[in-house]
Short mmCIF file of C-alpha atoms and ligand atoms in Angstrom, two decimals:
data_model
loop_
_atom_site.label_atom_id
_atom_site.label_comp_id
_atom_site.label_asym_id
_atom_site.label_seq_id
_atom_site.Cartn_x
_atom_site.Cartn_y
_atom_site.Cartn_z
CA UNK A 1 5.22 -9.22 -6.70
CA UNK A 2 3.75 -12.30 -5.13
CA UNK A 3 3.48 -12.34 -1.35
CA UNK A 4 2.42 -15.33 0.73
CA UNK A 5 2.01 -15.45 4.49
CA UNK A 6 1.87 -18.60 6.63
CA UNK A 7 0.26 -18.04 10.03
CA UNK A 8 -2.05 -19.58 12.65
CA UNK A 9 -3.97 -16.28 12.73
CA UNK A 10 -4.88 -15.53 9.09
CA UNK A 11 -7.37 -12.80 10.02
CA UNK A 12 -4.48 -10.88 11.60
CA UNK A 13 -3.35 -10.15 8.04
CA UNK A 14 -6.70 -8.63 6.95
CA UNK A 15 -5.25 -5.07 7.08
CA UNK A 16 -3.28 -6.01 3.97
CA UNK A 17 -6.56 -5.73 2.06
CA UNK A 18 -7.11 -2.10 3.12
CA UNK A 19 -6.07 1.30 1.66
CA UNK A 20 -3.25 1.62 -0.88
CA UNK A 21 -2.14 -1.96 -0.48
CA UNK A 22 -5.67 -3.23 -1.01
CA UNK A 23 -5.90 -1.10 -4.15
CA UNK A 24 -2.60 -2.49 -5.44
CA UNK A 25 -3.98 -6.00 -4.91
CA UNK A 26 -7.18 -5.11 -6.77
CA UNK A 27 -5.07 -3.69 -9.60
CA UNK A 28 -3.06 -6.92 -9.55
CA UNK A 29 0.22 -5.10 -8.96
CA UNK A 30 0.64 -7.43 -5.98
CA UNK A 31 -0.84 -10.83 -5.22
CA UNK A 32 -1.26 -11.74 -1.55
CA UNK A 33 -2.01 -15.23 -0.30
CA UNK A 34 -2.61 -15.84 3.42
CA UNK A 35 -2.46 -19.50 4.49
CA UNK A 36 -3.61 -21.03 7.78
CA UNK A 37 -0.88 -23.24 9.18
CA UNK A 38 -3.52 -25.42 10.87
CA UNK A 39 -4.73 -26.52 7.43
CA UNK A 40 -1.55 -28.62 7.34
CA UNK A 41 -2.21 -30.50 10.57
CA UNK A 42 -3.76 -33.97 10.70
CA UNK A 43 -4.78 -34.46 14.30
CA UNK A 44 -8.16 -33.72 15.78
CA UNK A 45 -6.76 -30.83 17.81
CA UNK A 46 -4.99 -29.36 14.77
CA UNK A 47 -1.92 -28.91 16.98
CA UNK A 48 0.99 -26.85 15.71
CA UNK A 49 3.29 -26.86 18.74
CA UNK A 50 4.95 -29.20 21.21
CA UNK A 51 7.20 -29.05 24.28
CA UNK A 52 10.79 -27.91 23.76
CA UNK A 53 13.61 -30.49 23.78
CA UNK A 54 15.93 -29.68 26.67
CA UNK A 55 13.02 -28.35 28.72
CA UNK A 56 12.25 -24.71 29.47
CA UNK A 57 9.15 -22.55 29.27
CA UNK A 58 6.72 -22.29 26.39
CA UNK A 59 6.18 -24.40 23.30
CA UNK A 60 7.94 -24.83 19.97
CA UNK A 61 6.19 -24.98 16.58
CA UNK A 62 6.30 -28.45 15.08
CA UNK A 63 8.58 -29.05 12.07
CA UNK A 64 6.23 -31.49 10.33
CA UNK A 65 3.41 -28.94 10.04
CA UNK A 66 5.73 -26.19 8.80
CA UNK A 67 7.47 -28.50 6.37
CA UNK A 68 4.20 -29.61 4.82
CA UNK A 69 2.87 -26.04 4.71
CA UNK A 70 5.99 -24.63 3.05
CA UNK A 71 6.03 -27.48 0.51
CA UNK A 72 2.39 -26.79 -0.33
CA UNK A 73 2.79 -23.02 -0.74
CA UNK A 74 6.08 -23.26 -2.66
CA UNK A 75 4.64 -26.07 -4.77
CA UNK A 76 6.44 -27.56 -7.73
CA UNK A 77 6.89 -24.15 -9.33
CA UNK A 78 10.43 -23.74 -10.64
CA UNK A 79 10.43 -20.25 -9.17
CA UNK A 80 11.28 -20.17 -5.48
CA UNK A 81 10.31 -17.48 -2.96
CA UNK A 82 12.58 -15.71 -0.53
CA UNK A 83 11.43 -17.09 2.83
CA UNK A 84 11.26 -14.37 5.48
CA UNK A 85 10.97 -15.51 9.08
CA UNK A 86 10.14 -12.65 11.46
CA UNK A 87 11.94 -13.24 14.76
CA UNK A 88 13.44 -11.12 17.54
CA UNK A 89 16.61 -13.14 16.99
CA UNK A 90 16.87 -11.97 13.39
CA UNK A 91 19.02 -9.44 11.57
CA UNK A 92 17.57 -5.91 11.77
CA UNK A 93 14.99 -5.00 9.15
CA UNK A 94 15.91 -1.60 7.67
CA UNK A 95 14.93 0.59 4.74
CA UNK A 96 17.79 -1.01 2.83
CA UNK A 97 16.18 -4.41 3.45
CA UNK A 98 12.88 -3.04 2.16
CA UNK A 99 14.54 -1.65 -0.96
CA UNK A 100 16.31 -4.97 -1.61
CA UNK A 101 13.17 -7.06 -1.12
CA UNK A 102 11.18 -4.70 -3.38
CA UNK A 103 13.19 -6.20 -6.25
CA UNK A 104 12.10 -9.76 -5.35
CA UNK A 105 9.38 -11.46 -7.44
CA UNK A 106 8.10 -13.57 -4.50
CA UNK A 107 8.26 -13.17 -0.73
CA UNK A 108 6.97 -15.86 1.64
CA UNK A 109 6.54 -14.78 5.28
CA UNK A 110 6.56 -17.60 7.83
CA UNK A 111 5.01 -16.18 11.01
CA UNK A 112 5.99 -18.06 14.14
CA UNK A 113 4.33 -17.94 17.55
CA UNK A 114 5.11 -19.41 20.97
CA UNK A 115 8.88 -19.73 21.59
CA UNK A 116 9.53 -20.03 17.87
CA UNK A 117 9.71 -22.50 15.01
CA UNK A 118 11.79 -25.71 15.22
CA UNK A 119 15.18 -24.68 13.76
CA UNK A 120 15.18 -27.63 11.38
CA UNK A 121 12.36 -25.94 9.40
CA UNK A 122 14.69 -23.03 8.64
CA UNK A 123 17.65 -25.30 7.93
CA UNK A 124 15.61 -27.55 5.63
CA UNK A 125 14.08 -24.59 3.73
CA UNK A 126 17.52 -23.02 3.31
CA UNK A 127 18.56 -26.11 1.33
CA UNK A 128 16.03 -25.09 -1.36
CA UNK A 129 15.45 -21.33 -1.18
CA UNK A 130 16.92 -18.11 0.25
CA UNK A 131 15.90 -17.68 3.88
CA UNK A 132 16.21 -14.55 6.05
CA UNK A 133 15.43 -14.38 9.76
CA UNK A 134 14.60 -10.72 10.41
CA UNK A 135 13.73 -8.57 13.41
CA UNK A 136 11.78 -5.31 13.39
CA UNK A 137 13.15 -4.23 16.74
CA UNK A 138 14.23 -5.03 20.28
CA UNK A 139 10.96 -5.41 22.16
CA UNK A 140 8.57 -8.18 23.03
CA UNK A 141 5.87 -9.24 20.57
CA UNK A 142 3.66 -12.30 20.78
CA UNK A 143 4.28 -13.46 17.22
CA UNK A 144 5.53 -12.65 13.77
CA UNK A 145 2.27 -11.45 12.21
CA UNK A 146 2.54 -7.79 13.30
CA UNK A 147 6.14 -7.75 12.06
CA UNK A 148 5.07 -9.24 8.73
CA UNK A 149 2.50 -6.46 8.31
CA UNK A 150 5.17 -3.85 9.00
CA UNK A 151 7.65 -5.36 6.57
CA UNK A 152 5.09 -5.99 3.83
CA UNK A 153 3.97 -2.36 3.99
CA UNK A 154 7.57 -1.06 3.97
CA UNK A 155 8.35 -3.17 0.89
CA UNK A 156 5.17 -2.83 -1.17
CA UNK A 157 5.02 0.96 -0.81
CA UNK A 158 8.24 1.02 -2.86
CA UNK A 159 6.70 -0.88 -5.78
CA UNK A 160 5.78 1.12 -8.89
CA UNK A 161 2.20 2.39 -8.85
CA UNK A 162 1.45 1.49 -5.23
CA UNK A 163 1.99 4.95 -3.75
CA UNK A 164 -0.11 7.77 -5.24
CA UNK A 165 2.93 10.05 -5.35
CA UNK A 166 6.17 8.19 -6.18
CA UNK A 167 8.15 11.17 -4.91
CA UNK A 168 6.90 10.35 -1.42
CA UNK A 169 8.94 7.16 -1.36
CA UNK A 170 12.07 9.04 -2.38
CA UNK A 171 11.64 11.90 0.06
CA UNK A 172 10.47 10.18 3.20
CA UNK A 173 12.49 9.39 6.31
CA UNK A 174 15.57 7.25 5.79
CA UNK A 175 15.53 7.80 2.02
CA UNK A 176 18.56 10.09 2.47
CA UNK A 177 19.64 8.51 5.74
CA UNK A 178 18.08 11.25 7.86
CA UNK A 179 14.84 11.45 9.82
CA UNK A 180 12.13 13.51 8.18
CA UNK A 181 11.63 16.98 9.66
CA UNK A 182 8.30 18.51 10.76
CA UNK A 183 5.44 19.05 8.29
CA UNK A 184 2.60 21.57 8.28
CA UNK A 185 -0.67 22.29 6.48
CA UNK A 186 -3.48 24.86 6.75
CA UNK A 187 -4.47 26.85 8.74
CA UNK A 188 -1.52 29.29 8.97
CA UNK A 189 -2.13 29.66 12.73
CA UNK A 190 -3.73 26.95 14.85
CA UNK A 191 -4.27 27.42 18.61
CA UNK A 192 -1.71 30.25 18.49
CA UNK A 193 0.84 27.97 16.80
CA UNK A 194 1.95 29.59 13.51
CA UNK A 195 3.40 27.76 10.51
CA UNK A 196 7.12 28.67 10.19
CA UNK A 197 7.35 31.77 7.95
CA UNK A 198 9.91 30.23 5.60
CA UNK A 199 7.36 27.63 4.48
CA UNK A 200 5.04 30.39 3.30
CA UNK A 201 7.81 32.48 1.73
CA UNK A 202 7.63 30.97 -1.75
CA UNK A 203 11.44 30.84 -1.69
CA UNK A 204 12.00 27.19 -2.66
CA UNK A 205 15.76 27.28 -2.01
CA UNK A 206 15.15 28.64 1.49
CA UNK A 207 12.41 26.04 2.11
CA UNK A 208 14.71 23.21 0.99
CA UNK A 209 17.52 24.53 3.24
CA UNK A 210 15.15 24.86 6.22
CA UNK A 211 13.79 21.35 5.72
CA UNK A 212 17.30 19.90 5.45
CA UNK A 213 18.36 21.75 8.62
CA UNK A 214 15.29 20.47 10.48
CA UNK A 215 16.04 16.91 9.38
CA UNK A 216 19.67 17.21 10.47
CA UNK A 217 18.79 18.70 13.88
CA UNK A 218 16.04 16.11 14.49
CA UNK A 219 18.34 13.26 13.48
CA UNK A 220 21.19 14.58 15.66
CA UNK A 221 18.84 14.81 18.66
CA UNK A 222 16.84 11.59 18.23
CA UNK A 223 19.09 9.25 16.24
CA UNK A 224 22.76 10.32 16.46
CA UNK A 225 23.59 6.76 15.40
CA UNK A 226 22.13 7.49 11.96
CA UNK A 227 24.34 10.58 11.59
CA UNK A 228 27.42 8.59 12.50
CA UNK A 229 26.45 5.93 9.95
CA UNK A 230 25.95 8.28 6.99
CA UNK A 231 28.08 7.42 3.93
CA UNK A 232 31.14 9.64 3.42
CA UNK A 233 30.17 12.80 1.58
CA UNK A 234 26.49 12.77 2.54
CA UNK A 235 26.83 15.99 4.56
CA UNK A 236 27.96 19.04 2.60
CA UNK A 237 29.53 22.24 3.93
CA UNK A 238 26.11 23.84 4.44
CA UNK A 239 25.03 20.81 6.53
CA UNK A 240 28.15 20.97 8.63
CA UNK A 241 27.60 24.61 9.55
CA UNK A 242 24.97 23.46 12.09
N1 JAE B 1 9.45 -9.95 20.01
C1 JAE B 1 9.75 -9.67 18.69
C2 JAE B 1 10.56 -8.58 18.40
C3 JAE B 1 10.88 -8.29 17.11
C4 JAE B 1 10.39 -9.07 16.07
N2 JAE B 1 10.60 -8.94 14.71
C5 JAE B 1 10.01 -9.85 13.99
S1 JAE B 1 9.11 -10.96 14.94
C6 JAE B 1 9.57 -10.18 16.38
C7 JAE B 1 9.24 -10.48 17.69
#
């Protein structure tokens, strides 16, 4: 997978070079290009924003700069990226989104700041490539870079060879629609807190049942919306006994 990121704060994306993701880049399982939007300005101030038409607070990112930057990154390659624009006004980013994007050969993240990017940039790009405006949640951020880091991690961890243990991707939260239950490691007792006996029983069926019950109870308490949204047939008779 090829990933490109357009941003006015390229150093914000340095964490992509760390840990498992950094290793996947070194192993050339993923290529990551981070591009400074200001490299596509032509004025002495390297300005990327301007006042909003219609008035109002804040500034809007200029279409000319974005248009030139996107043209440069996309290039004349016949292949086109899926352009992802992180924005609070976007469709929700979910594990299903991550799974879908993990099949893409090329993702291009356009990170806006200020009040956002001139809408004509999105409209013009959509004439040439698939574009998705996506939100990672309902809270205030200053720009799209943190969201891009979140989404890039959620996607690339699903790629073959990126995670040390591929089972982890299949068994983690949301993989079966439920929140993950509690986890434990040594010592058996820590500050008078014991590990649940069932986890030390060696009875794998009982451990699986306990873990499933914990996931169901945690999901019911913290995210009842996820329970209501489970596909028909997800919960079996044993689940429904709770
Ligand atoms: N404020 C805010 C909230 C969510 C979000 N997702 C992508 S950029 C962004 C910005």
